[in-house]
PDB file of C-alpha atoms in Angstrom:
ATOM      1  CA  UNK T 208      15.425  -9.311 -13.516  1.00 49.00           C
ATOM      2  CA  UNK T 209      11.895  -8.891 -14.522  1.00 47.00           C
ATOM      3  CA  UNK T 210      10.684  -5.605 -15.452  1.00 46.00           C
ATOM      4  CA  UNK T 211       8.463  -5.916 -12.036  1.00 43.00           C
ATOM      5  CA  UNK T 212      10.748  -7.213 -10.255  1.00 43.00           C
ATOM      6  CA  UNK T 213      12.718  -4.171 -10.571  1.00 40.00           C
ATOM      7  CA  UNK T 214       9.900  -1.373 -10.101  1.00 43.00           C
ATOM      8  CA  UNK T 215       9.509  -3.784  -6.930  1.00 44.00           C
ATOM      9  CA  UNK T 216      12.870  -3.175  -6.147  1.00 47.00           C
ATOM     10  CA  UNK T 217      12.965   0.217  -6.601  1.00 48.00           C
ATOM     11  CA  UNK T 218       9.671   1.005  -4.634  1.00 45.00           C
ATOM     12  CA  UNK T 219      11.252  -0.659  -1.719  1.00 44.00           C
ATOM     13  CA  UNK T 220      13.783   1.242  -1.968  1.00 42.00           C
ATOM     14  CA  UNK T 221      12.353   4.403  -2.377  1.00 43.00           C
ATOM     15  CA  UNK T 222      10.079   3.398   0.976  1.00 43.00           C
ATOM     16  CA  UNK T 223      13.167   2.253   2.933  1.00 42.00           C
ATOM     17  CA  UNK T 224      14.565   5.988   2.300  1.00 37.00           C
ATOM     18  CA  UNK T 225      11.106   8.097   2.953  1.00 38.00           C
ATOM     19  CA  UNK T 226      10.664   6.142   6.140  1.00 38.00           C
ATOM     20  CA  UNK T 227      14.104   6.003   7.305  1.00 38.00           C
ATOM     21  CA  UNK T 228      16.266   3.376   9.480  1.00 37.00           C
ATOM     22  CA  UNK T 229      14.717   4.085  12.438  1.00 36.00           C
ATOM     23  CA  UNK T 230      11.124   3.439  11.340  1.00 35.00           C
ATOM     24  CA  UNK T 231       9.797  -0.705  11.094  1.00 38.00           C
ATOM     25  CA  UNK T 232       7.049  -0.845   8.078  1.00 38.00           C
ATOM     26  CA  UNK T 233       3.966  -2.539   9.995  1.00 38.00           C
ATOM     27  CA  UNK T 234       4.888  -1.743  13.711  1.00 37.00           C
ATOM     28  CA  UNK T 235       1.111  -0.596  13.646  1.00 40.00           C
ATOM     29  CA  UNK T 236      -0.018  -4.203  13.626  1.00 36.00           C
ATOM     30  CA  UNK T 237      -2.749  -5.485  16.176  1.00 42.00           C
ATOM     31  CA  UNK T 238      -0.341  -7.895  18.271  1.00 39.00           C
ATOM     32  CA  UNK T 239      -2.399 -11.812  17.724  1.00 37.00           C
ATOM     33  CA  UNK T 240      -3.956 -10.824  14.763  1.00 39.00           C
ATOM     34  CA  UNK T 241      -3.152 -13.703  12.538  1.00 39.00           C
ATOM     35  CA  UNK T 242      -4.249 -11.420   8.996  1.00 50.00           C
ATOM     36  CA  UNK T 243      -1.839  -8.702  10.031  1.00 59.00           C
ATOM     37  CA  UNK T 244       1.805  -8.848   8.502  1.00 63.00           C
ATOM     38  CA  UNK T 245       4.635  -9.085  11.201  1.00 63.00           C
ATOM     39  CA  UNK T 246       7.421  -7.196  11.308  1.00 67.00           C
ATOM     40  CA  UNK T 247       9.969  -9.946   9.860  1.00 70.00           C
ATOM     41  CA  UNK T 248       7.839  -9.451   6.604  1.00 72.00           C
ATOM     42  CA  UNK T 249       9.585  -6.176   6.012  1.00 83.00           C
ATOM     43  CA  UNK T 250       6.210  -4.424   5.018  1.00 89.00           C
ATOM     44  CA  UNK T 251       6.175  -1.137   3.040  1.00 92.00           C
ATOM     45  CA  UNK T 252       2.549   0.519   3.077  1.00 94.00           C
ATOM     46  CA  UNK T 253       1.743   1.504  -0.384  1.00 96.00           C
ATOM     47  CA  UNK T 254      -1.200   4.071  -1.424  1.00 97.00           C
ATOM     48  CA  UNK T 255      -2.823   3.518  -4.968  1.00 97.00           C
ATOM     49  CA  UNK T 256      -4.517   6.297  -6.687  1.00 97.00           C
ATOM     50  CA  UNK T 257      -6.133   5.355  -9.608  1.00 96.00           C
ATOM     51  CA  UNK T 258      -8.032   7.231 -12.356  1.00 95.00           C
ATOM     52  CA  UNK T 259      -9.708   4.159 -14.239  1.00 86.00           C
ATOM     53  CA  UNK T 260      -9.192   3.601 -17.117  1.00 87.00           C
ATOM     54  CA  UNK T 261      -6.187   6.359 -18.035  1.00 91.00           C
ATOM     55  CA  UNK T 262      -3.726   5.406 -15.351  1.00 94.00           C
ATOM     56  CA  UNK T 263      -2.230   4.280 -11.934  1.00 94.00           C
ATOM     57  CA  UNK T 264       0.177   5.372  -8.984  1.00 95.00           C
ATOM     58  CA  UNK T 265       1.861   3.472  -6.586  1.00 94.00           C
ATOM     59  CA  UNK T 266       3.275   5.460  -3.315  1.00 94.00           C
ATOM     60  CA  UNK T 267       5.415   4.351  -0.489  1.00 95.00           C
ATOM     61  CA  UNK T 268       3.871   6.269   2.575  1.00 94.00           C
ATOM     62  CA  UNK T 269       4.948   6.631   5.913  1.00 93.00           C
ATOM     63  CA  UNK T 270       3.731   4.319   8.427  1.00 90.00           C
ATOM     64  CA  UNK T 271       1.186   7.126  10.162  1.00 92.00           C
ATOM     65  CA  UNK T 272      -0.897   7.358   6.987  1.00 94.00           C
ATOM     66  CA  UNK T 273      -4.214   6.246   7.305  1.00 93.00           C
ATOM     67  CA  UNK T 274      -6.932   4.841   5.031  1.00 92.00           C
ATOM     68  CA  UNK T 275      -8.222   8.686   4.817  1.00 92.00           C
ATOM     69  CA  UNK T 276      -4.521   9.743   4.378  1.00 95.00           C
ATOM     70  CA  UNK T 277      -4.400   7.729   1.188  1.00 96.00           C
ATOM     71  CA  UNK T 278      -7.850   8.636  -0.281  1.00 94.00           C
ATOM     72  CA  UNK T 279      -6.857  12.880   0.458  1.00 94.00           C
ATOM     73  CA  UNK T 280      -3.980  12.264  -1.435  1.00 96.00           C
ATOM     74  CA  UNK T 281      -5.131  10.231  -4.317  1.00 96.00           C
ATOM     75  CA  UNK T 282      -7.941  12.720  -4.789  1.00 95.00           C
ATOM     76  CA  UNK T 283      -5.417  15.539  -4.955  1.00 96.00           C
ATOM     77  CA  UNK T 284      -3.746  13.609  -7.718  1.00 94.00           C
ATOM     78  CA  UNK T 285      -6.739  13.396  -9.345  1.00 96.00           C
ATOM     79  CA  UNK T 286      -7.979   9.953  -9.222  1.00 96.00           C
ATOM     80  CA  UNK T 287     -11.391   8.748  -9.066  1.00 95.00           C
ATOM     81  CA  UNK T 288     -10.521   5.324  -6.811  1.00 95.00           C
ATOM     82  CA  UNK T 289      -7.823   4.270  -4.363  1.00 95.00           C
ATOM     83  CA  UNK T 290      -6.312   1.139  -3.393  1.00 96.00           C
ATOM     84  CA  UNK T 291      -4.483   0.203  -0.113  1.00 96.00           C
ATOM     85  CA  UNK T 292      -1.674  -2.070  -0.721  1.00 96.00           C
ATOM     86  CA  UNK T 293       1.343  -3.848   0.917  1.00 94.00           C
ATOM     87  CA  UNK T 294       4.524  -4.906  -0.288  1.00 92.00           C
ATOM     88  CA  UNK T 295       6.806  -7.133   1.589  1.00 90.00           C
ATOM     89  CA  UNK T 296      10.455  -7.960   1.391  1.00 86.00           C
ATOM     90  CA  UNK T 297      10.818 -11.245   3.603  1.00 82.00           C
ATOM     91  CA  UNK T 298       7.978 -13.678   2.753  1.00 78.00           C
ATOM     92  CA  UNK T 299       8.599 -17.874   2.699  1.00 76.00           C
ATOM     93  CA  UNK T 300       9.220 -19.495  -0.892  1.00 76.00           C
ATOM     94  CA  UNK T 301       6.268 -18.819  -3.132  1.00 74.00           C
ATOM     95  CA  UNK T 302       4.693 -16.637  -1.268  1.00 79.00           C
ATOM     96  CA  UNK T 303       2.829 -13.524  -2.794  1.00 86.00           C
ATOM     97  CA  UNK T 304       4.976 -10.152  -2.135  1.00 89.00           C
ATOM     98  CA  UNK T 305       1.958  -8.043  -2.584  1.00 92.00           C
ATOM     99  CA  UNK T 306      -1.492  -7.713  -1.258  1.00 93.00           C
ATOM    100  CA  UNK T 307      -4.114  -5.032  -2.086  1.00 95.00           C
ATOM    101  CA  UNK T 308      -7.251  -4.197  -0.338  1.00 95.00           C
ATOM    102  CA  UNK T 309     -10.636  -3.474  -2.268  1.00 93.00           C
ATOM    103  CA  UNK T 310     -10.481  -0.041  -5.174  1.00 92.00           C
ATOM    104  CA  UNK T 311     -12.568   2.103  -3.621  1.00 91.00           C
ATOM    105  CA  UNK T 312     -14.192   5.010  -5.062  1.00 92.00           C
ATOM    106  CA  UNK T 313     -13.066   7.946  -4.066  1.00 91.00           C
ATOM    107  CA  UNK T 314     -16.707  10.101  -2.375  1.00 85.00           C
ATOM    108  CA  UNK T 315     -18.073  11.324   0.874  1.00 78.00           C
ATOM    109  CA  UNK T 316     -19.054   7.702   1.652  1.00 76.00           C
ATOM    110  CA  UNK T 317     -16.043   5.765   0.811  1.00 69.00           C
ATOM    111  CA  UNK T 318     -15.306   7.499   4.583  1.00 70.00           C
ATOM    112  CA  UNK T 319     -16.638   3.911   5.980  1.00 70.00           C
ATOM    113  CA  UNK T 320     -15.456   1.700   3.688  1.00 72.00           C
ATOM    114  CA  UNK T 321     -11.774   1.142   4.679  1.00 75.00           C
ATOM    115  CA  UNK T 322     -10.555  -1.874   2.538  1.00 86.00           C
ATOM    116  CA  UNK T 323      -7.268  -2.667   4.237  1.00 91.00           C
ATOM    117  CA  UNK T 324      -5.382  -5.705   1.888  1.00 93.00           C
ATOM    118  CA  UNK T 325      -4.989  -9.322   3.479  1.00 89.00           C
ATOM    119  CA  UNK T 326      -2.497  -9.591   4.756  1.00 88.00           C
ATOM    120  CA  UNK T 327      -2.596  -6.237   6.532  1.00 89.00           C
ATOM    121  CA  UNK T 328       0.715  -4.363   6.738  1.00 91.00           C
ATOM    122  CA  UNK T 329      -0.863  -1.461   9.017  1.00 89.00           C
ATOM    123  CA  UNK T 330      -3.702   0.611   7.510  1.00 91.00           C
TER     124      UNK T 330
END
């Protein structure tokens, strides 16, 4: 197993057991919205802080967090940008598992620029 592959692994995981059995990944989806993930996908929403170019984070969250959920907490961390990412479990044959939105710097006027990745998984 790749070295990827497993931090995959493990992320899911680690989401699966913050959000519990009782809580679908991407049940915030616009119903018809072709871009948005479905609930088959097994979605995890992931929040990226970055601090370019020293380092990287990548968080499972809770369905409820928002885009302004994830930039709070990566400028706690101490990051200077933010990503909005998605990881799914169930996706056909050669299809990507990931998807990240646009980094975004993290300032008073990021507040409008919500990048959500394509496909969405919920932010």
């Amino acid at each position: 197993m790749s070295r990827f592959a497993l931090i995959t692994r493990r992320t899911l995981v680690a989401a699966a057991l913050l959000l519990g059995p009782g809580v679908r990944p991407g049940a915030a989806q616009s119903p018809g919205d072709a871009l948005n993930a479905d609930d088959g996908t097994g979605a995890v929403k992931v929040c990226s802080p970055v601090a370019m170019p020293r380092w990287r984070s990548m968080t499972p969250v809770p369905k409820t967090w928002t885009f302004l959920d994830c930039m709070g907490f990566s400028g706690e961390m101490g990051a200077t940008h933010f990503q909005l990412g998605c990881l799914f479990a169930n996706v056909t044959p050669h299809a990507q598992k990931y998807a990240w939105g646009a980094m975004v710097p993290i300032e008073k006027s990021a507040m409008a620029k919500a990048q959500p990745p394509v496909p969405n998984c919920g932010w």
